[in-house]
């Protein structure tokens, strides 16, 4: 941290309204008895925040102060030096000022560090000041352990010289490779990734993380450790390391920072070798409350009226990765009572929930969804969850189960709620069964949430944007500007401007009128119009609500619903 003249510092603290004269006198008294530096006394006694103190110290020394938590760093500047030099110097390049490299430091008087960075980059340096805590966080966030991964990758590559199976079995237990895999899994969990992709190319292995639904390239590994990585994952996931021609899947458990993490793994052959995808299963997602998922109050009330019934079929629809399973698990958490017998058939069982009897579907042994559903019907169930309706037999049995006094929950792949009933009839379920059995259809998408730390407000008036007016962003009769937000990017959100996801819902309740349209074989658009007239809020309308609340953007809503 910057050292300055203490008398000048005291004057500046008082002038900036950060301390009173009495507080300064108190700190001086403690300094006299403890022998600490004056600035350290202020921090230890919680008399001032680190940000405010360093801001004043920078002012005293004539440097600009930056809050790195909210500063949008330039990746081209960051890449000018490696992680090891950044840590050694306690400094990180953050942007450009013309041809000068702007470097954030906690101690701008460290001439040796400045000279080292100038020598490595060949650039003239402009120094700005940041707090030591923010700088340390920024270095870890921006360099993402790249140097450590590179070092371990180089060590691991030395042990791989061929594809001999017996040699591979020894090599994949090699310490550097084990450490490399553990590091990548740990980093993915820290970054809130849902999936890790190991993708072989002609000359290297590309590693990507899916964060908040979007894939980001995080590192490249040497080609000669490709077989070791693949085999290591296969052994951990109980897969056959000798099989390279066919897809395989498995499951594994890892300990990350004291937390037990489940990972679902799949491998399949590509032109340059086997690609492996590891899905990270976060058990906390199985404990979500419905109120936390993104339901608008009225939509949640309509949905609750349906799942509180003793019978009927509730279908949650949307594309792969839209959070359907999370919504169903959150619903089961509400219904999971000692007086209820809840049975599920899933492929796979992603999250294990205490008090619920979950069956893993296994097509190899003949335990299919229809077979499991037939068995569950003989098991005195109150509530049945079918992981997915994929065929006519499952669809017919699920609807018939709801007509015999059971509450059935399942998922289906359709674009919206209104087209779901048509999809069931196309699968061979009679329209009168659909209208009688299905009580509610929930369509959903997952939208990225704006980062609360760095999102930037702006104002939009009616008529200012034709797109906003066309999408119904402004409520009917609204004539005042709206405060909306746009993504900026900071270290907290890894420079994306977004952190976390929420669901956008439309809840279609099968009323008597809609049931009659289904029996008559009406067009999807007719069902949608009547549902809206009866109070259904569409995916677009739900998304615009979230935009007005400042949780996401118009562009993000359009991306996920189009």
Coordinates of C-alpha atoms in Angstrom, one line a residue:
X1 CA 0.0 0.0 0.0
X2 CA 1.1 3.6 -0.6
X3 CA 3.0 5.3 2.2
X4 CA 2.6 9.0 2.5
X5 CA 3.1 11.9 4.9
X6 CA 0.9 11.1 7.8
X7 CA 0.1 14.7 8.7
X8 CA -1.0 15.4 5.1
X9 CA -3.1 12.2 5.2
X10 CA -4.9 13.3 8.4
X11 CA -5.7 16.7 6.8
X12 CA -7.0 15.1 3.6
X13 CA -9.2 12.6 5.5
X14 CA -10.8 15.4 7.5
X15 CA -11.2 17.6 4.4
X16 CA -12.9 14.8 2.5
X17 CA -15.3 14.2 5.3
X18 CA -14.1 10.7 6.0
X19 CA -13.0 11.3 9.6
X20 CA -13.6 13.9 12.3
X21 CA -10.8 15.5 14.3
X22 CA -11.9 13.5 17.3
X23 CA -11.5 10.2 15.3
X24 CA -8.1 11.3 14.1
X25 CA -7.0 12.0 17.7
X26 CA -8.3 8.6 18.8
X27 CA -6.4 6.8 16.0
X28 CA -3.2 8.7 16.9
X29 CA -3.6 7.6 20.5
X30 CA -3.9 4.0 19.4
X31 CA -0.9 4.4 17.1
X32 CA 1.2 5.7 20.0
X33 CA 0.4 2.6 22.2
X34 CA 0.6 0.0 19.4
X35 CA 3.4 1.3 17.3
X36 CA 1.4 0.6 14.1
X37 CA 1.4 2.7 11.0
X38 CA -1.4 5.3 11.1
X39 CA -3.2 3.9 8.0
X40 CA -3.1 0.4 9.5
X41 CA -4.7 1.6 12.7
X42 CA -7.5 3.1 10.6
X43 CA -8.2 -0.2 8.9
X44 CA -7.8 -2.4 12.0
X45 CA -10.2 -0.2 13.9
X46 CA -12.7 -0.2 11.0
X47 CA -12.7 3.6 11.0
X48 CA -12.5 3.7 7.2
X49 CA -12.9 1.4 4.3
X50 CA -9.9 0.2 2.3
X51 CA -11.3 1.8 -0.8
X52 CA -11.7 5.2 0.8
X53 CA -8.2 5.0 2.5
X54 CA -6.4 4.1 -0.7
X55 CA -8.3 6.7 -2.7
X56 CA -7.0 9.4 -0.4
X57 CA -3.5 8.0 -0.3
X58 CA -3.6 8.0 -4.2
X59 CA -4.8 11.6 -4.1
X60 CA -2.0 12.5 -1.8
X61 CA 0.6 10.9 -4.0
X62 CA -0.8 12.3 -7.2
X63 CA -2.1 9.1 -8.8
X64 CA -5.5 8.2 -10.2
X65 CA -7.5 5.7 -8.1
X66 CA -9.5 2.9 -9.8
X67 CA -12.1 0.5 -8.3
X68 CA -11.1 -2.7 -10.1
X69 CA -14.4 -4.4 -9.0
X70 CA -16.2 -2.1 -11.4
X71 CA -13.5 -1.4 -14.0
X72 CA -13.9 -3.1 -17.4
X73 CA -10.4 -4.4 -18.1
X74 CA -9.1 -4.7 -21.6
X75 CA -8.1 -8.3 -22.3
X76 CA -5.4 -7.2 -24.8
X77 CA -3.8 -5.2 -22.0
X78 CA -4.1 -8.0 -19.5
X79 CA -2.4 -10.5 -21.8
X80 CA 0.7 -8.2 -22.1
X81 CA 2.2 -9.9 -19.1
X82 CA 1.9 -13.4 -17.7
X83 CA 0.3 -14.5 -14.4
X84 CA 3.6 -15.1 -12.7
X85 CA 5.0 -11.6 -13.4
X86 CA 1.6 -10.1 -12.3
X87 CA 1.8 -11.9 -9.0
X88 CA 5.5 -11.1 -8.5
X89 CA 5.0 -7.4 -9.2
X90 CA 1.6 -7.0 -7.5
X91 CA 0.5 -5.3 -10.6
X92 CA -1.9 -5.9 -13.6
X93 CA -2.3 -4.1 -16.9
X94 CA -5.9 -3.0 -17.2
X95 CA -6.2 -0.8 -20.3
X96 CA -4.5 1.4 -22.9
X97 CA -3.9 5.2 -22.9
X98 CA -2.9 5.7 -26.5
X99 CA 0.3 3.6 -26.8
X100 CA 0.9 3.6 -23.1
X101 CA 0.0 0.6 -21.0
X102 CA -2.1 1.5 -18.0
X103 CA -1.1 -0.7 -15.0
X104 CA -2.9 -1.0 -11.7
X105 CA -0.7 -1.3 -8.6
X106 CA -1.2 -1.1 -4.9
X107 CA 2.3 0.3 -4.5
X108 CA 3.1 2.8 -7.3
X109 CA 6.5 3.5 -5.7
X110 CA 7.8 0.1 -6.6
X111 CA 10.1 1.2 -9.4
X112 CA 11.6 -2.2 -9.9
X113 CA 8.2 -3.7 -10.7
X114 CA 7.5 -0.9 -13.2
X115 CA 10.8 -1.4 -14.9
X116 CA 10.2 -5.2 -15.1
X117 CA 6.8 -4.7 -16.8
X118 CA 8.2 -2.1 -19.1
X119 CA 11.1 -4.5 -20.1
X120 CA 8.7 -7.4 -20.8
X121 CA 6.0 -5.4 -22.7
X122 CA 8.2 -2.9 -24.4
X123 CA 5.6 -0.2 -23.6
X124 CA 5.7 3.0 -21.7
X125 CA 3.7 2.6 -18.4
X126 CA 1.0 4.7 -16.8
X127 CA 0.4 3.8 -13.2
X128 CA -3.0 3.9 -11.5
X129 CA -3.7 2.8 -7.9
X130 CA -6.0 0.0 -6.6
X131 CA -6.5 -1.6 -3.2
X132 CA -4.3 -4.6 -2.5
X133 CA -7.5 -6.8 -2.0
X134 CA -9.1 -5.8 -5.3
X135 CA -5.8 -6.2 -7.1
X136 CA -5.3 -9.7 -5.8
X137 CA -8.8 -10.7 -6.7
X138 CA -8.4 -9.2 -10.2
X139 CA -5.2 -11.0 -10.9
X140 CA -6.8 -14.4 -9.9
X141 CA -9.9 -13.6 -11.9
X142 CA -8.2 -12.5 -15.1
X143 CA -5.4 -15.0 -15.3
X144 CA -7.6 -17.9 -14.2
X145 CA -4.7 -20.0 -13.1
X146 CA -3.5 -20.2 -16.7
X147 CA 0.2 -20.3 -15.8
X148 CA -0.3 -23.0 -13.3
X149 CA -2.3 -25.0 -15.8
X150 CA 0.4 -24.5 -18.4
X151 CA 3.1 -25.6 -16.0
X152 CA 1.2 -28.8 -15.0
X153 CA 0.3 -29.5 -18.6
X154 CA 4.0 -29.4 -19.6
X155 CA 4.9 -31.7 -16.8
X156 CA 2.1 -34.1 -17.7
X157 CA 3.0 -34.1 -21.4
X158 CA 6.5 -35.5 -20.6
X159 CA 4.9 -38.8 -19.5
X160 CA 2.9 -39.4 -22.7
X161 CA 4.8 -40.9 -25.6
X162 CA 2.3 -43.3 -27.2
X163 CA -1.1 -44.8 -27.2
X164 CA -0.2 -48.2 -25.8
X165 CA -3.0 -49.2 -23.4
X166 CA -0.9 -50.7 -20.7
X167 CA 1.3 -47.6 -20.7
X168 CA -1.7 -45.4 -20.6
X169 CA -3.0 -47.1 -17.4
X170 CA 0.2 -46.1 -15.6
X171 CA 0.5 -42.7 -17.1
X172 CA -3.1 -41.5 -16.2
X173 CA -2.3 -41.9 -12.5
X174 CA 0.7 -39.6 -13.0
X175 CA 0.7 -36.8 -10.4
X176 CA 0.8 -33.8 -12.8
X177 CA -2.1 -35.1 -14.8
X178 CA -4.2 -35.8 -11.7
X179 CA -3.4 -32.3 -10.5
X180 CA -4.3 -30.8 -13.9
X181 CA -7.8 -32.5 -13.9
X182 CA -8.5 -31.5 -10.3
X183 CA -7.5 -27.9 -11.1
X184 CA -9.7 -27.6 -14.1
X185 CA -12.7 -29.1 -12.3
X186 CA -12.1 -26.8 -9.3
X187 CA -11.8 -23.7 -11.6
X188 CA -15.0 -24.7 -13.4
X189 CA -16.9 -24.9 -10.1
X190 CA -15.4 -21.6 -8.9
X191 CA -16.5 -20.0 -12.2
X192 CA -20.1 -21.4 -11.8
X193 CA -19.8 -23.4 -14.9
X194 CA -22.4 -26.0 -15.7
X195 CA -20.3 -27.9 -18.3
X196 CA -16.7 -28.5 -19.2
X197 CA -15.9 -29.3 -22.8
X198 CA -12.6 -31.1 -23.8
X199 CA -12.5 -30.7 -27.6
X200 CA -9.6 -32.2 -29.6
X201 CA -8.4 -30.3 -32.6
X202 CA -5.6 -31.1 -35.1
X203 CA -2.8 -29.6 -33.0
X204 CA -4.2 -29.1 -29.4
X205 CA -7.1 -29.7 -27.0
X206 CA -9.4 -26.8 -26.5
X207 CA -11.1 -26.5 -23.1
X208 CA -14.4 -24.5 -22.8
X209 CA -16.7 -23.8 -19.9
X210 CA -20.4 -23.1 -20.2
X211 CA -21.2 -20.3 -17.8
X212 CA -24.8 -18.9 -17.5
X213 CA -25.7 -20.8 -20.7
X214 CA -22.9 -19.5 -22.9
X215 CA -19.6 -21.3 -23.8
X216 CA -16.3 -19.5 -23.1
X217 CA -12.9 -20.7 -24.2
X218 CA -10.6 -20.9 -21.2
X219 CA -7.5 -22.7 -22.2
X220 CA -5.6 -24.8 -24.7
X221 CA -3.7 -28.0 -23.8
X222 CA -0.9 -29.9 -25.6
X223 CA -2.1 -32.5 -28.1
X224 CA 0.1 -35.2 -26.6
X225 CA -1.8 -35.3 -23.3
X226 CA -5.2 -35.7 -25.1
X227 CA -5.3 -39.5 -24.6
X228 CA -4.3 -39.1 -21.0
X229 CA -7.0 -36.6 -20.2
X230 CA -9.7 -38.7 -21.9
X231 CA -8.6 -41.9 -20.2
X232 CA -8.3 -40.2 -16.8
X233 CA -11.9 -39.0 -17.1
X234 CA -13.1 -42.4 -18.3
X235 CA -11.5 -44.2 -15.3
X236 CA -13.0 -41.7 -12.9
X237 CA -16.4 -42.0 -14.5
X238 CA -16.2 -45.9 -14.7
X239 CA -16.1 -46.0 -18.5
X240 CA -14.1 -48.3 -20.8
X241 CA -10.8 -46.7 -21.6
X242 CA -10.2 -49.3 -24.4
X243 CA -13.3 -48.2 -26.4
X244 CA -12.7 -45.3 -28.7
X245 CA -15.2 -45.9 -31.5
X246 CA -18.5 -45.6 -29.6
X247 CA -20.1 -43.0 -27.4
X248 CA -20.0 -43.7 -23.7
X249 CA -21.4 -42.1 -20.6
X250 CA -20.6 -42.3 -16.9
X251 CA -20.7 -40.5 -13.6
X252 CA -18.1 -39.4 -11.1
X253 CA -17.8 -37.5 -7.8
X254 CA -15.1 -34.9 -7.0
X255 CA -14.3 -33.0 -3.8
X256 CA -13.9 -29.3 -4.4
X257 CA -13.0 -27.0 -1.5
X258 CA -14.8 -29.4 0.9
X259 CA -17.9 -29.7 -1.2
X260 CA -18.9 -33.0 -2.9
X261 CA -19.6 -32.3 -6.6
X262 CA -21.2 -34.9 -8.9
X263 CA -20.3 -34.8 -12.6
X264 CA -22.0 -36.6 -15.5
X265 CA -19.6 -37.5 -18.3
X266 CA -20.1 -38.4 -21.9
X267 CA -17.5 -39.2 -24.6
X268 CA -17.9 -39.6 -28.3
X269 CA -15.6 -39.9 -31.3
X270 CA -14.7 -36.9 -33.5
X271 CA -12.4 -36.4 -36.5
X272 CA -9.5 -35.5 -34.2
X273 CA -10.1 -37.9 -31.3
X274 CA -12.7 -38.3 -28.5
X275 CA -14.5 -35.3 -27.2
X276 CA -15.5 -35.4 -23.6
X277 CA -18.2 -33.2 -21.9
X278 CA -18.5 -33.1 -18.1
X279 CA -21.8 -31.8 -16.7
X280 CA -21.4 -30.3 -13.2
X281 CA -24.4 -31.2 -11.0
X282 CA -24.9 -28.5 -8.3
X283 CA -27.1 -30.1 -5.6
X284 CA -28.1 -26.6 -4.4
X285 CA -30.2 -26.3 -7.6
X286 CA -32.4 -29.1 -6.4
X287 CA -33.2 -27.0 -3.3
X288 CA -34.5 -23.9 -5.1
X289 CA -37.8 -22.5 -4.0
X290 CA -40.3 -21.7 -6.8
X291 CA -40.2 -18.0 -5.8
X292 CA -36.5 -17.8 -6.6
X293 CA -36.8 -19.1 -10.1
X294 CA -38.3 -16.1 -11.9
X295 CA -42.0 -16.6 -11.8
X296 CA -44.1 -13.4 -11.9
X297 CA -46.5 -13.4 -8.9
X298 CA -49.6 -13.9 -11.0
X299 CA -48.1 -16.7 -13.0
X300 CA -46.8 -18.4 -9.8
X301 CA -50.3 -18.2 -8.4
X302 CA -51.8 -19.8 -11.5
X303 CA -49.2 -22.6 -11.4
X304 CA -49.7 -23.2 -7.7
X305 CA -53.5 -23.7 -8.2
X306 CA -52.6 -26.5 -10.5
X307 CA -49.9 -28.4 -8.7
X308 CA -51.9 -28.3 -5.4
X309 CA -54.6 -30.4 -7.0
X310 CA -54.7 -34.1 -6.1
X311 CA -54.7 -35.2 -9.8
X312 CA -53.9 -34.0 -13.3
X313 CA -50.9 -33.7 -15.6
X314 CA -48.5 -30.8 -15.4
X315 CA -46.1 -30.4 -18.3
X316 CA -43.0 -28.2 -18.3
X317 CA -41.7 -27.5 -21.8
X318 CA -38.8 -25.9 -23.5
X319 CA -35.5 -26.7 -25.3
X320 CA -32.7 -28.7 -23.7
X321 CA -31.0 -26.7 -21.0
X322 CA -33.9 -24.4 -20.3
X323 CA -34.2 -25.4 -16.6
X324 CA -37.2 -27.7 -16.8
X325 CA -35.8 -30.2 -14.3
X326 CA -35.0 -27.5 -11.9
X327 CA -38.6 -26.2 -12.0
X328 CA -39.9 -29.7 -11.5
X329 CA -37.6 -30.4 -8.5
X330 CA -38.6 -27.1 -7.0
X331 CA -42.2 -28.1 -7.3
X332 CA -41.5 -31.5 -5.7
X333 CA -39.7 -29.7 -2.8
X334 CA -43.1 -28.0 -2.1
X335 CA -45.1 -31.2 -2.4
X336 CA -42.6 -33.4 -0.6
X337 CA -44.5 -34.2 2.6
X338 CA -44.5 -37.2 4.9
X339 CA -48.1 -38.0 3.9
X340 CA -47.3 -38.3 0.2
X341 CA -45.7 -41.2 -1.7
X342 CA -43.7 -39.6 -4.5
X343 CA -42.1 -41.7 -7.2
X344 CA -39.9 -40.5 -10.1
X345 CA -38.5 -42.1 -13.3
X346 CA -35.6 -40.2 -14.6
X347 CA -32.8 -40.5 -17.2
X348 CA -30.5 -39.8 -15.5
X349 CA -31.3 -39.1 -11.8
X350 CA -29.5 -35.7 -11.7
X351 CA -30.2 -34.8 -8.1
X352 CA -31.1 -37.1 -5.2
X353 CA -33.8 -35.7 -3.0
X354 CA -34.4 -37.1 0.5
X355 CA -37.9 -38.5 1.0
X356 CA -38.5 -39.2 -2.7
X357 CA -38.2 -42.6 -4.4
X358 CA -36.2 -42.1 -7.6
X359 CA -35.8 -44.7 -10.4
X360 CA -32.9 -44.5 -12.9
X361 CA -34.2 -45.5 -16.4
X362 CA -31.9 -48.0 -18.0
X363 CA -32.7 -48.9 -21.7
X364 CA -30.0 -51.6 -21.8
X365 CA -31.8 -53.6 -19.2
X366 CA -35.3 -52.8 -20.5
X367 CA -36.2 -50.4 -17.8
X368 CA -37.7 -47.8 -20.1
X369 CA -40.0 -44.9 -19.1
X370 CA -43.2 -46.8 -20.0
X371 CA -42.0 -49.9 -18.1
X372 CA -41.0 -47.8 -15.0
X373 CA -44.4 -45.9 -15.2
X374 CA -46.3 -49.2 -15.3
X375 CA -44.4 -50.4 -12.2
X376 CA -44.9 -47.2 -10.4
X377 CA -48.7 -47.3 -10.9
X378 CA -48.7 -50.5 -8.8
X379 CA -46.7 -48.8 -6.1
X380 CA -49.5 -46.8 -4.5
X381 CA -48.2 -43.4 -5.6
X382 CA -49.7 -40.0 -4.9
X383 CA -47.4 -38.0 -7.2
X384 CA -45.5 -39.3 -10.2
X385 CA -42.7 -37.5 -12.0
X386 CA -41.7 -38.8 -15.5
X387 CA -38.4 -37.3 -16.6
X388 CA -39.5 -36.8 -20.2
X389 CA -42.3 -37.9 -22.4
X390 CA -40.6 -39.2 -25.5
X391 CA -43.0 -41.6 -27.1
X392 CA -46.7 -42.5 -27.5
X393 CA -46.7 -45.2 -24.8
X394 CA -45.2 -42.8 -22.2
X395 CA -47.6 -40.0 -23.2
X396 CA -50.7 -42.3 -23.1
X397 CA -49.8 -43.9 -19.7
X398 CA -49.0 -40.5 -18.1
X399 CA -52.3 -39.0 -19.1
X400 CA -54.2 -42.1 -18.1
X401 CA -52.4 -42.1 -14.7
X402 CA -53.6 -38.5 -14.0
X403 CA -57.2 -39.6 -14.9
X404 CA -57.0 -42.3 -12.2
X405 CA -56.4 -39.9 -9.4
X406 CA -52.6 -39.2 -9.5
X407 CA -50.7 -36.0 -9.9
X408 CA -48.3 -36.5 -12.8
X409 CA -45.4 -34.1 -13.6
X410 CA -43.2 -34.4 -16.7
X411 CA -41.4 -32.5 -19.4
X412 CA -41.8 -32.2 -23.2
X413 CA -39.8 -30.5 -25.9
X414 CA -42.0 -27.8 -27.5
X415 CA -41.4 -24.1 -28.3
X416 CA -44.3 -22.7 -26.3
X417 CA -47.2 -23.7 -24.0
X418 CA -49.9 -23.5 -26.6
X419 CA -48.2 -26.0 -29.0
X420 CA -47.8 -28.6 -26.3
X421 CA -51.3 -30.1 -26.6
X422 CA -50.9 -30.4 -30.4
X423 CA -47.6 -32.2 -29.8
X424 CA -49.4 -34.8 -27.5
X425 CA -52.1 -35.4 -30.1
X426 CA -49.4 -35.9 -32.8
X427 CA -47.8 -38.5 -30.5
X428 CA -51.0 -40.5 -30.7
X429 CA -52.9 -39.3 -27.5
X430 CA -56.6 -38.7 -28.3
X431 CA -57.6 -35.1 -28.0
X432 CA -60.3 -35.8 -25.5
X433 CA -57.7 -37.5 -23.2
X434 CA -55.4 -34.4 -23.5
X435 CA -58.2 -32.0 -22.6
X436 CA -59.3 -34.1 -19.7
X437 CA -55.9 -35.1 -18.2
X438 CA -53.6 -32.0 -18.7
X439 CA -54.3 -29.3 -16.2
X440 CA -51.4 -27.0 -16.8
X441 CA -48.5 -26.4 -19.3
X442 CA -45.5 -24.3 -18.3
X443 CA -43.2 -23.1 -21.0
X444 CA -39.8 -21.6 -20.0
X445 CA -36.5 -20.3 -21.1
X446 CA -33.4 -19.3 -19.1
X447 CA -32.2 -15.7 -19.4
X448 CA -28.9 -14.4 -18.0
X449 CA -29.2 -11.9 -15.2
X450 CA -27.4 -8.6 -15.2
X451 CA -24.5 -8.4 -12.8
X452 CA -25.8 -6.2 -9.8
X453 CA -22.3 -4.9 -9.2
X454 CA -21.6 -3.3 -12.6
X455 CA -24.9 -2.9 -14.5
X456 CA -25.3 0.6 -15.8
X457 CA -28.6 2.5 -15.8
X458 CA -30.0 4.4 -18.7
X459 CA -33.4 6.0 -19.5
X460 CA -35.8 5.1 -22.3
X461 CA -39.0 7.1 -23.1
X462 CA -42.1 5.8 -25.0
X463 CA -41.6 6.3 -28.7
X464 CA -37.8 6.6 -28.4
X465 CA -37.3 3.0 -29.6
X466 CA -39.5 1.3 -32.2
X467 CA -38.3 -2.1 -31.1
X468 CA -39.2 -1.5 -27.4
X469 CA -42.6 -0.2 -28.4
X470 CA -43.3 -3.2 -30.7
X471 CA -42.3 -5.6 -28.0
X472 CA -44.6 -4.0 -25.4
X473 CA -41.9 -2.9 -23.1
X474 CA -44.0 0.1 -21.9
X475 CA -47.3 -0.9 -20.1
X476 CA -50.4 0.4 -21.8
X477 CA -50.9 4.1 -21.0
X478 CA -47.4 4.6 -19.7
X479 CA -45.9 8.0 -20.7
X480 CA -42.9 8.3 -18.4
X481 CA -39.3 7.3 -19.0
X482 CA -38.3 3.9 -17.8
X483 CA -35.0 3.2 -15.9
X484 CA -33.4 0.3 -17.7
X485 CA -30.0 -1.3 -17.3
X486 CA -27.2 -2.4 -19.7
X487 CA -24.3 -4.9 -19.1
X488 CA -20.9 -3.4 -18.4
X489 CA -18.5 -6.1 -17.1
X490 CA -16.4 -6.4 -14.0
X491 CA -14.2 -8.9 -12.2
X492 CA -17.2 -10.3 -10.3
X493 CA -19.0 -11.4 -13.5
X494 CA -15.8 -12.2 -15.4
X495 CA -16.3 -9.2 -17.7
X496 CA -19.5 -10.5 -19.2
X497 CA -21.9 -8.1 -17.6
X498 CA -24.1 -11.0 -16.5
X499 CA -24.0 -13.2 -13.4
X500 CA -26.5 -16.0 -12.8
X501 CA -29.6 -17.0 -14.7
X502 CA -33.4 -16.8 -14.1
X503 CA -36.3 -18.4 -15.8
X504 CA -38.9 -16.7 -18.0
X505 CA -42.2 -18.4 -17.8
X506 CA -45.6 -18.6 -19.5
X507 CA -48.3 -20.6 -17.6
X508 CA -51.2 -22.0 -19.6
X509 CA -54.1 -23.4 -17.5
X510 CA -56.3 -25.8 -19.4
X511 CA -59.7 -24.2 -18.9
X512 CA -63.0 -25.5 -20.2
X513 CA -62.8 -23.2 -23.2
X514 CA -59.2 -24.3 -24.1
X515 CA -60.2 -27.9 -23.5
X516 CA -63.0 -27.6 -26.0
X517 CA -60.6 -26.1 -28.6
X518 CA -58.2 -29.1 -28.1
X519 CA -61.1 -31.6 -28.7
X520 CA -62.1 -29.7 -31.8
X521 CA -58.5 -29.8 -33.1
X522 CA -58.1 -26.0 -33.2
X523 CA -54.9 -24.4 -34.4
X524 CA -52.2 -23.5 -31.9
X525 CA -52.7 -19.8 -32.5
X526 CA -56.4 -20.0 -31.5
X527 CA -55.4 -21.8 -28.3
X528 CA -52.8 -19.1 -27.6
X529 CA -55.2 -16.2 -28.2
X530 CA -57.8 -17.7 -25.8
X531 CA -55.1 -18.4 -23.2
X532 CA -53.9 -14.8 -23.3
X533 CA -57.5 -13.6 -23.1
X534 CA -57.9 -15.7 -20.0
X535 CA -54.8 -14.2 -18.3
X536 CA -51.8 -16.1 -19.6
X537 CA -48.7 -13.9 -19.8
X538 CA -46.5 -14.9 -22.8
X539 CA -42.8 -15.6 -22.7
X540 CA -42.2 -12.2 -24.3
X541 CA -44.4 -10.4 -21.8
X542 CA -42.7 -12.2 -18.9
X543 CA -39.3 -11.2 -20.3
X544 CA -40.4 -7.5 -20.6
X545 CA -41.4 -7.6 -17.0
X546 CA -37.9 -8.7 -16.0
X547 CA -36.4 -6.0 -18.2
X548 CA -38.5 -3.3 -16.5
X549 CA -37.4 -4.7 -13.1
X550 CA -33.7 -4.3 -14.2
X551 CA -32.8 -7.9 -14.0
X552 CA -32.0 -8.5 -17.7
X553 CA -32.0 -6.8 -21.1
X554 CA -34.3 -6.7 -24.1
X555 CA -31.5 -8.3 -26.2
X556 CA -31.1 -11.2 -23.8
X557 CA -34.8 -11.9 -23.7
X558 CA -35.0 -11.9 -27.5
X559 CA -31.9 -14.2 -27.6
X560 CA -33.5 -16.9 -25.5
X561 CA -37.1 -16.8 -26.7
X562 CA -36.4 -16.5 -30.5

